[in-house]
Coordinates of C-alpha atoms in Angstrom, one line a residue:
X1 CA 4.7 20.4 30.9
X2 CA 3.4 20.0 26.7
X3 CA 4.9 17.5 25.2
X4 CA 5.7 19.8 22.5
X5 CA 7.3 22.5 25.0
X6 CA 11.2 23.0 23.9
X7 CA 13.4 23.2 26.3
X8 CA 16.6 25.5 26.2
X9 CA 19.9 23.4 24.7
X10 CA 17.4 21.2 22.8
X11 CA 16.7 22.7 19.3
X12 CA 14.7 21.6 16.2
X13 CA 16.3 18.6 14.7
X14 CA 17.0 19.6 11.0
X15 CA 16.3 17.0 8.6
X16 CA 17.1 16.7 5.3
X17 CA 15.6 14.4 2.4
X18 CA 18.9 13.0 1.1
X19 CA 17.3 10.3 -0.7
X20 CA 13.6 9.2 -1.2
X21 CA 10.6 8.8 -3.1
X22 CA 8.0 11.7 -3.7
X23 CA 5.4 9.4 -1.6
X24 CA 8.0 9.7 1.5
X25 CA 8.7 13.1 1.0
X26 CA 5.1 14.4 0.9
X27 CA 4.4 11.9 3.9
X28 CA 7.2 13.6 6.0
X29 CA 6.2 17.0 4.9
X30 CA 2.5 16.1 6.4
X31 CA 3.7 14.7 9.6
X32 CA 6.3 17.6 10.1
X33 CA 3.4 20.2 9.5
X34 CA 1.1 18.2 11.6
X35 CA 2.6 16.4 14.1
X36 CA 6.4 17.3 14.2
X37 CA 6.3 21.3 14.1
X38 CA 8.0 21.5 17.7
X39 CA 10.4 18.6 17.1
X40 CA 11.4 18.3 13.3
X41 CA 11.7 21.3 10.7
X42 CA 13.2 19.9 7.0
X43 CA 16.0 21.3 5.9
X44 CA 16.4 23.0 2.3
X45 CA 20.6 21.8 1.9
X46 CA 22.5 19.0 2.9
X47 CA 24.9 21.3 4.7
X48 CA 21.6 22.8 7.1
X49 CA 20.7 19.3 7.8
X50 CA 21.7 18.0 11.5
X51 CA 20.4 14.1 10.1
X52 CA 19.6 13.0 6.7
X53 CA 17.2 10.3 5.5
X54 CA 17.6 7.5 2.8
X55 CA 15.7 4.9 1.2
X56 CA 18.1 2.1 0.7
X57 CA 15.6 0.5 -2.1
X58 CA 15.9 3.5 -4.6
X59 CA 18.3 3.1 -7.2
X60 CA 21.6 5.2 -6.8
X61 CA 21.9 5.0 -3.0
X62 CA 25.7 4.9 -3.4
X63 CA 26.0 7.9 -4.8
X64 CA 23.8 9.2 -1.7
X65 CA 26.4 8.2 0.7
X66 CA 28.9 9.6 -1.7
X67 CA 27.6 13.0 -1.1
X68 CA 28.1 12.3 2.8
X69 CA 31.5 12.0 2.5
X70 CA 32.8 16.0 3.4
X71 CA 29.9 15.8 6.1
X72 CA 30.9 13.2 8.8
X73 CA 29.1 15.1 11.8
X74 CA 26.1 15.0 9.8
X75 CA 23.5 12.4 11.1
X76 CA 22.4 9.3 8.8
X77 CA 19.3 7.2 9.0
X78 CA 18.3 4.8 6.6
X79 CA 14.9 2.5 5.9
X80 CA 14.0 0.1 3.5
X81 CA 11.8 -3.0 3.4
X82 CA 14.3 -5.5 3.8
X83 CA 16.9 -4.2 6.4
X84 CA 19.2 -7.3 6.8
X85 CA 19.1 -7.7 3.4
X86 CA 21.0 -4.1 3.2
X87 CA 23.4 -4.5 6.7
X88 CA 26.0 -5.9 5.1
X89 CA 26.2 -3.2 2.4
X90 CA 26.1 0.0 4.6
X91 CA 27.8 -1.5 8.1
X92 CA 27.1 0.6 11.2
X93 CA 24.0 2.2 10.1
X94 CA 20.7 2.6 11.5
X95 CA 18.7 0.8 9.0
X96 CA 14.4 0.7 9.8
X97 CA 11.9 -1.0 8.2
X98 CA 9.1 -0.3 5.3
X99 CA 7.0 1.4 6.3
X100 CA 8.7 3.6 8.8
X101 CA 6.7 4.1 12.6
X102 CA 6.3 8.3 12.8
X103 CA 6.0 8.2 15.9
X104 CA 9.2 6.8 17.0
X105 CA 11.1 8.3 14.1
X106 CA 11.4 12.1 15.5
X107 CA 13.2 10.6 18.7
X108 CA 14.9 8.4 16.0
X109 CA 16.5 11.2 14.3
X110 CA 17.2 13.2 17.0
X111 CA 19.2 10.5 18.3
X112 CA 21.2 9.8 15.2
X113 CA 21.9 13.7 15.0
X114 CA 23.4 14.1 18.5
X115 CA 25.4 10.8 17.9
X116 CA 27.1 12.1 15.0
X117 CA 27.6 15.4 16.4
X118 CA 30.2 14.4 19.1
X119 CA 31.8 12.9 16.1
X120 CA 35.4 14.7 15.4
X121 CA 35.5 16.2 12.8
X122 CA 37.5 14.4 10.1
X123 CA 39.1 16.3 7.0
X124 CA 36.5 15.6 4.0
X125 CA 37.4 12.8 1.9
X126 CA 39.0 13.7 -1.4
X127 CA 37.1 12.3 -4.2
X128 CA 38.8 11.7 -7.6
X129 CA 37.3 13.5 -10.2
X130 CA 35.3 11.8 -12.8
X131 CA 38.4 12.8 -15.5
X132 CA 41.1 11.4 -13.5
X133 CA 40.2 7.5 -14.0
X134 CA 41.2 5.8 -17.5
X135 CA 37.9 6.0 -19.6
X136 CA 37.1 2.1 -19.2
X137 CA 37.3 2.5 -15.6
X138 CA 35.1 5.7 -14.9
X139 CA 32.6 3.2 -17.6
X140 CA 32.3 0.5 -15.3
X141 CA 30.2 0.8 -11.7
X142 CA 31.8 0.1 -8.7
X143 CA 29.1 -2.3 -7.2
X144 CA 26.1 -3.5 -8.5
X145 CA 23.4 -3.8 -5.9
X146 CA 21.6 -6.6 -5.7
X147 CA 18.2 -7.3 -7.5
X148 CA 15.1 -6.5 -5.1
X149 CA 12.6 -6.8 -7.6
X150 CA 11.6 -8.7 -11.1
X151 CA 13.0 -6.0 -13.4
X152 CA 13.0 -2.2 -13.6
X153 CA 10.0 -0.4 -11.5
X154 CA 9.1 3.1 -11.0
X155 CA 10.0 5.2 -8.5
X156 CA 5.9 5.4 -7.9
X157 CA 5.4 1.1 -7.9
X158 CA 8.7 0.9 -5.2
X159 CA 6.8 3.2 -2.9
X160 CA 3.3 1.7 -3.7
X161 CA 4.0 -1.9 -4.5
X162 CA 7.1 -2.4 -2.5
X163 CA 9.8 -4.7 -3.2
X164 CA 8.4 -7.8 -1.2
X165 CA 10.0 -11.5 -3.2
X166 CA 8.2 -13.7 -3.9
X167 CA 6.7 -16.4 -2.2
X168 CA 7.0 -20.3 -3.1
X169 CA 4.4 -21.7 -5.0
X170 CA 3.0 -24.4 -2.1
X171 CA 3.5 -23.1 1.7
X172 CA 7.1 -24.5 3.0
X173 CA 6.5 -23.3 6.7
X174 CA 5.9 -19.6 8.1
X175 CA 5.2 -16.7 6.2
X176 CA 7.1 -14.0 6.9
X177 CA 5.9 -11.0 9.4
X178 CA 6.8 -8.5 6.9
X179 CA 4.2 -9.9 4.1
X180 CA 1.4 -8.6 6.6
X181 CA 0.3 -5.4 7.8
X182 CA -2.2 -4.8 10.7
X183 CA -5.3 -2.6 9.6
X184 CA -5.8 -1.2 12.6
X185 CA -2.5 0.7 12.4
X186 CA -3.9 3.0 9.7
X187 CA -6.1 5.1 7.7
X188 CA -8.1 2.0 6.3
X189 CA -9.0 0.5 10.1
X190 CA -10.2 3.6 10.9
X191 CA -12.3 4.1 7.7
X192 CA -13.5 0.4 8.0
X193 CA -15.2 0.8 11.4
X194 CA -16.5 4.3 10.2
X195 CA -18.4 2.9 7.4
X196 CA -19.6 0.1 9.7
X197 CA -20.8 2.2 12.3
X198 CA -22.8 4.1 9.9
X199 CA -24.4 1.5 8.3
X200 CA -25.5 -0.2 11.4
X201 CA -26.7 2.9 13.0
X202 CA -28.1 4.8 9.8
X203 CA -26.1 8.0 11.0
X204 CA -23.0 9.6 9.6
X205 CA -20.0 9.4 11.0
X206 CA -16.2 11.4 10.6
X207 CA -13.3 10.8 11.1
X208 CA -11.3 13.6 13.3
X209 CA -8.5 14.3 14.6
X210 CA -6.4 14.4 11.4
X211 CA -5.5 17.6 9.3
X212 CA -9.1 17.4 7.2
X213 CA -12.0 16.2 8.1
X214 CA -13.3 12.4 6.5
X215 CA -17.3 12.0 6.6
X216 CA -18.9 8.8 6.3
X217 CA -22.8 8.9 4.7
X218 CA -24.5 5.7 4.9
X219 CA -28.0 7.0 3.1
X220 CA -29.0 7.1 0.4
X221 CA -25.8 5.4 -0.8
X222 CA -22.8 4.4 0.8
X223 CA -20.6 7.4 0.5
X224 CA -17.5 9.3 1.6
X225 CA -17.1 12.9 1.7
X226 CA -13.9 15.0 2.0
X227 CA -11.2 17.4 1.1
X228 CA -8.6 15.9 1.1
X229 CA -6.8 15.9 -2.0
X230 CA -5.4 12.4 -3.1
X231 CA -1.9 13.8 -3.4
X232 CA -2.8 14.2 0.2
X233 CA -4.9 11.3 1.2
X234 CA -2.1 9.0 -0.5
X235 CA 0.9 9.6 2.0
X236 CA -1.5 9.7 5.1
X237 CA -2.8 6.5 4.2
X238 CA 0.4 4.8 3.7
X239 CA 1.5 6.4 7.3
X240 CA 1.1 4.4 10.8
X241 CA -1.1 6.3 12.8
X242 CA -0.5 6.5 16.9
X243 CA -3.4 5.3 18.1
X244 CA -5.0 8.7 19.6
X245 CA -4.5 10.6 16.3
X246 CA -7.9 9.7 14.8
X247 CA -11.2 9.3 16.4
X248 CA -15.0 8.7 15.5
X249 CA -17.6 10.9 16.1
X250 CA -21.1 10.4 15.4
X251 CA -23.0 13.3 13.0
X252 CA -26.6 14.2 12.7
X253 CA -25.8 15.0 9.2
X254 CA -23.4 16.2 6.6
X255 CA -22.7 19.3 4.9
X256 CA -21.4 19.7 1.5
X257 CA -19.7 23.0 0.9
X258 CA -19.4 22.7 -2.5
X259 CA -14.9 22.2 -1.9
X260 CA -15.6 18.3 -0.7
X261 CA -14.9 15.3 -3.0
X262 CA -17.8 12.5 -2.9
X263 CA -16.8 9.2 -3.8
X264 CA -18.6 5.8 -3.5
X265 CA -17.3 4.0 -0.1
X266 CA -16.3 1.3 -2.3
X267 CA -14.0 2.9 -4.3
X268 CA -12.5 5.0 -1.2
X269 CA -12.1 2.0 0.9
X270 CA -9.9 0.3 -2.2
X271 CA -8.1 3.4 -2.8
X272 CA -6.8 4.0 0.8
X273 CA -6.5 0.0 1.1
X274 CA -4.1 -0.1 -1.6
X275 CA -1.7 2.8 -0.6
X276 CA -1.5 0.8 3.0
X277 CA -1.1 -2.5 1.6
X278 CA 2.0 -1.3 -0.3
X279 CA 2.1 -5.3 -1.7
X280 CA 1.2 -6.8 1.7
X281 CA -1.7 -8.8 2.6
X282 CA -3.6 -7.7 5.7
X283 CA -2.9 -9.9 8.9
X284 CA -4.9 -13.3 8.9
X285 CA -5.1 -13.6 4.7
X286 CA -4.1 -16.7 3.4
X287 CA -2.3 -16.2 0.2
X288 CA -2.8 -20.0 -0.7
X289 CA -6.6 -19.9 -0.1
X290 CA -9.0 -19.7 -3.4
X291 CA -11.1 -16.7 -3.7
X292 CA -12.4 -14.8 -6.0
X293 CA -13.5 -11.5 -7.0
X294 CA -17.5 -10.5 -7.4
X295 CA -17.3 -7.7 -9.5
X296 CA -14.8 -5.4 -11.5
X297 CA -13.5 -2.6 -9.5
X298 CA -14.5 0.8 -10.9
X299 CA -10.9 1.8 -12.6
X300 CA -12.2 4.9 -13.9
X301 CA -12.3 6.1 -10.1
X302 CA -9.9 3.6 -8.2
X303 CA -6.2 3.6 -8.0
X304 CA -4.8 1.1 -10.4
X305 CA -1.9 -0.7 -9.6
X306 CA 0.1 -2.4 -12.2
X307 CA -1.4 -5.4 -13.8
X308 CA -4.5 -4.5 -12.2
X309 CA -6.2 -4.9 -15.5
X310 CA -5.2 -8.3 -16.3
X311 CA -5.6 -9.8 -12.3
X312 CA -9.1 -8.3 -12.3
X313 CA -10.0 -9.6 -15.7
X314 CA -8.7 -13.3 -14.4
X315 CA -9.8 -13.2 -11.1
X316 CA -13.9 -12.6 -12.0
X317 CA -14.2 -15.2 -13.9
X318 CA -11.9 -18.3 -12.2
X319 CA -11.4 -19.1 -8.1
X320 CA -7.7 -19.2 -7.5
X321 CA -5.0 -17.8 -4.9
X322 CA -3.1 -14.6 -4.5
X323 CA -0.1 -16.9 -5.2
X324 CA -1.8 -18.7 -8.1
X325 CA -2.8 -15.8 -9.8
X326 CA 0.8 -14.6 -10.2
X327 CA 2.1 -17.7 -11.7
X328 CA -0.6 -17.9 -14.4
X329 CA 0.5 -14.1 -15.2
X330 CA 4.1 -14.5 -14.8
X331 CA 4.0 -11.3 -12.4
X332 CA 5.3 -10.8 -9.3
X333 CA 3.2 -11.6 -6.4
X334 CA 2.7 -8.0 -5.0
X335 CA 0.9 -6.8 -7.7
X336 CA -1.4 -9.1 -6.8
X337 CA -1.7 -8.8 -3.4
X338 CA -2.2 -5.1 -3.7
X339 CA -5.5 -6.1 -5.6
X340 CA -6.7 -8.6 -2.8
X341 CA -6.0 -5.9 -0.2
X342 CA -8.1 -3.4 -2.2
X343 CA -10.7 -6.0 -3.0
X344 CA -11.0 -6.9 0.3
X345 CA -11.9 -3.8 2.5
X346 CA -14.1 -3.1 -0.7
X347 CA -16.1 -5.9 -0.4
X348 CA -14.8 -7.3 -3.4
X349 CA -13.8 -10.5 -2.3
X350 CA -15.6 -13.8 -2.3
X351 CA -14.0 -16.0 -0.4
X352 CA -16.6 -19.0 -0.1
X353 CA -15.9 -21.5 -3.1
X354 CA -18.1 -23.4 -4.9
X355 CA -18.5 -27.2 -4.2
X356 CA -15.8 -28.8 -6.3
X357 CA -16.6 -32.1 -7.8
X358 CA -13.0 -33.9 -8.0
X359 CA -10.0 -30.8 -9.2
X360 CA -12.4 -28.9 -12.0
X361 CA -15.4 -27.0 -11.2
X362 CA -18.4 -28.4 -12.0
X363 CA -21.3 -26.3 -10.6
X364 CA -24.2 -27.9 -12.4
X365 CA -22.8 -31.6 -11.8
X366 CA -22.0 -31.1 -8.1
X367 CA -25.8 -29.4 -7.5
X368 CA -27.4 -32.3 -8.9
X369 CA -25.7 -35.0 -7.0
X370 CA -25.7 -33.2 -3.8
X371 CA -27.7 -33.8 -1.2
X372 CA -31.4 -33.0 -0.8
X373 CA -30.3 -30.9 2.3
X374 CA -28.1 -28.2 0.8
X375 CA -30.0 -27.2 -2.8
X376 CA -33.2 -28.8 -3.0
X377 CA -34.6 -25.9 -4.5
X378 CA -31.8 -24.6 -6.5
X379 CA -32.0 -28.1 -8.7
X380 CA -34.4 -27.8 -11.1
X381 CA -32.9 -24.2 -11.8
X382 CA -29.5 -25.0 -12.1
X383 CA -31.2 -28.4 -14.6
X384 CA -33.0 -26.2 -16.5
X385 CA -30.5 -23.4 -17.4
X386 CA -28.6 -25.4 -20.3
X387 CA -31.8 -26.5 -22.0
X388 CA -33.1 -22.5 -22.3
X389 CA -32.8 -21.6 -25.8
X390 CA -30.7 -18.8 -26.6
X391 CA -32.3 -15.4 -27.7
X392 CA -30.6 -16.2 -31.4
X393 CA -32.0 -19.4 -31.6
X394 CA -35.9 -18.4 -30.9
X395 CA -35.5 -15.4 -33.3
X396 CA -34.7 -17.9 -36.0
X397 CA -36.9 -20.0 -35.0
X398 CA -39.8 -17.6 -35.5
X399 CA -38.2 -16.2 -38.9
X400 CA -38.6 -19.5 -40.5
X401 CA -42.1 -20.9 -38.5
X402 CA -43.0 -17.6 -40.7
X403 CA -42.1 -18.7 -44.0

């Protein structure tokens, strides 16, 4: 028997979008036309809807579960990054975590639909009108959530960036398993070994298996070619995909068809890299370990996350932390992180410091009082460099050996 066969008494399980980002929706939307057609169909009204989803994170959530109130068969299902943190304000609810696993999330919601729907039904809950409370009382808010994030965000930077706090400025003991996401579990891990394959065998590759096709071209740059659309490519890459949705293949060649977007593997890697990291690091970075980045990204083609501007312009020229790096820009620490992610799978990252000489830097001291053994031939290039003349200086010199 398919696994998508249906079997008679076990209908579509209507979901409705209650409350959550446009990322999320258009995510859903692609797994439902993909992956979900013979489980999951969305629902266009709250009163069609057999199970509803919300994002505890946005703002106005409480007004979400407001709207529930005359539906109490209706199924509820909610996610956010933090789900202890929200328990205690929406008891007896399924709460799953950022970002949500779509493969267990059909069985999920069909589960949360046929609970509720053995549910009595209760007579809907009267609620006052707004001009029945005194004017001072229908002012004030009935509960202030509580703060997730260093001031106001975006609806786009909670779904990109996340609403991960911050983490101490020295290491106190474990970091916590929500700060890290595994690679492998996504679009990037894919694209990572694709691009590696190519380049050590000189062929292209792609990347099937998913609703457009992804080629890799290792010659006569690194390149990667597509369709997809990055209102598209966005939620796919910030979905987990089951492990037999994409595979490899190996290509003779590739064919442009005139449709296809070519981008530099560099800036595809950071763009997918970022909308997985969401403001996690990938598992085994160390967000106290000094790095530094080679090169600016290209921001004219790359996704550019808040403060990407001034972490970038920081980060090229000094070797410091993840952590470090928000303290000297008063940021919070996802920001940065979604950077180092980026920078990372781009090949961005240099993470080999300099020899240090004491706490400062001091490349030119530390060459020449090293050992024979490390930079014997680097020491009369690194002695010389300060005693070259500048390119004002010699014209000058010239204008007045002239006179």
């Amino acid at each position: 028997m398919s696994r998508h066969t249906i079997l008679p008494g076990q209908p579509l399980t209507a979901l409705y979008l209650l409350h959550v980002g446009s990322m999320d929706a258009r995510l859903i939307g692609l797994s439902v036309e993909r992956h979900w057609k013979h489980t999951v169909h969305l629902a266009s009204s709250l009163e069609s809807g057999r199970v509803v989803l919300i994002d505890c994170d946005r703002p106005g959530v409480e007004a979400a579960f407001e709207q529930l109130a005359p539906h109490p068969r209706t199924g509820v299902v909610c996610y956010a990054f933090h789900p202890k943190d929200h328990a205690q304000r929406f008891p007896n609810r399924v709460i799953l975590g950022k970002p949500l696993n779509l493969e267990a999330l059909p069985g999920i919601l069909a589960k949360a639909a046929a609970e509720s729907a053995r549910i009595i039904a209760a007579p809907p809950r009267r609620v006052a009108p707004a001009h029945d409370k005194p004017p001072a009382e229908a002012a004030q808010p009935t509960e202030t959530p509580p703060s997730l994030g260093h001031g106001l965000q975006t609806e786009d930077e909670r779904d990109l960036c996340g609403v991960m706090d911050d983490l101490p400025a020295v290491p106190t003991g474990p970091l916590p398993e929500r700060l890290f996401f595994n690679p492998d579990e996504y679009l990037i891990g894919h694209l990572q070994r694709a691009i590696e394959q190519a380049a050590s065998s000189g062929r292209p590759h792609l990347i099937a298996g998913l609703p457009r096709l992804i080629g890799v071209r290792p010659l006569p740059v690194p390149a990667c070619i597509t369709d997809f659309r990055d209102n598209q490519l966005r939620p796919l890459s910030m979905a987990q995909l089951p492990p037999t949705t994409a595979r490899l293949i190996s290509a003779s060649s590739l064919t442009n068809h005139g449709s296809e977007t070519v981008s530099a593997s560099e800036d595809f890697l950071w763009n997918v890299a970022a909308w997985a990291a969401r403001g996690r690091l990938p598992e085994g970075a160390d967000p106290y370990k000094p790095v530094r980045l080679r090169a600016w990204p290209n921001f004219t083609k790359v996704f550019m996350s808040p403060h990407a501007l001034r972490i970038s312009a920081l980060w090229v020229r000094t070797w410091a932390s993840p952590v470090e790096i928000a303290a000297r820009l008063g940021i919070p620490q996802r920001y940065v992180f979604s950077v180092f992610s980026s920078a990372r799978f781009a090949g961005l990252l240099d993470s080999t410091p300099p020899v240090r000489s004491g706490s400062t830097p001091q490349p030119h001291a530390s060459s020449s009082a090293s050992t024979p053994t490390g930079s014997a031939t680097s020491e009369p290039v690194t002695r010389q460099q300060p005693q070259r003349p500048s390119i004002l200086s010699r014209i000058l010199r010239k204008l007045l050996n002239a006179v």
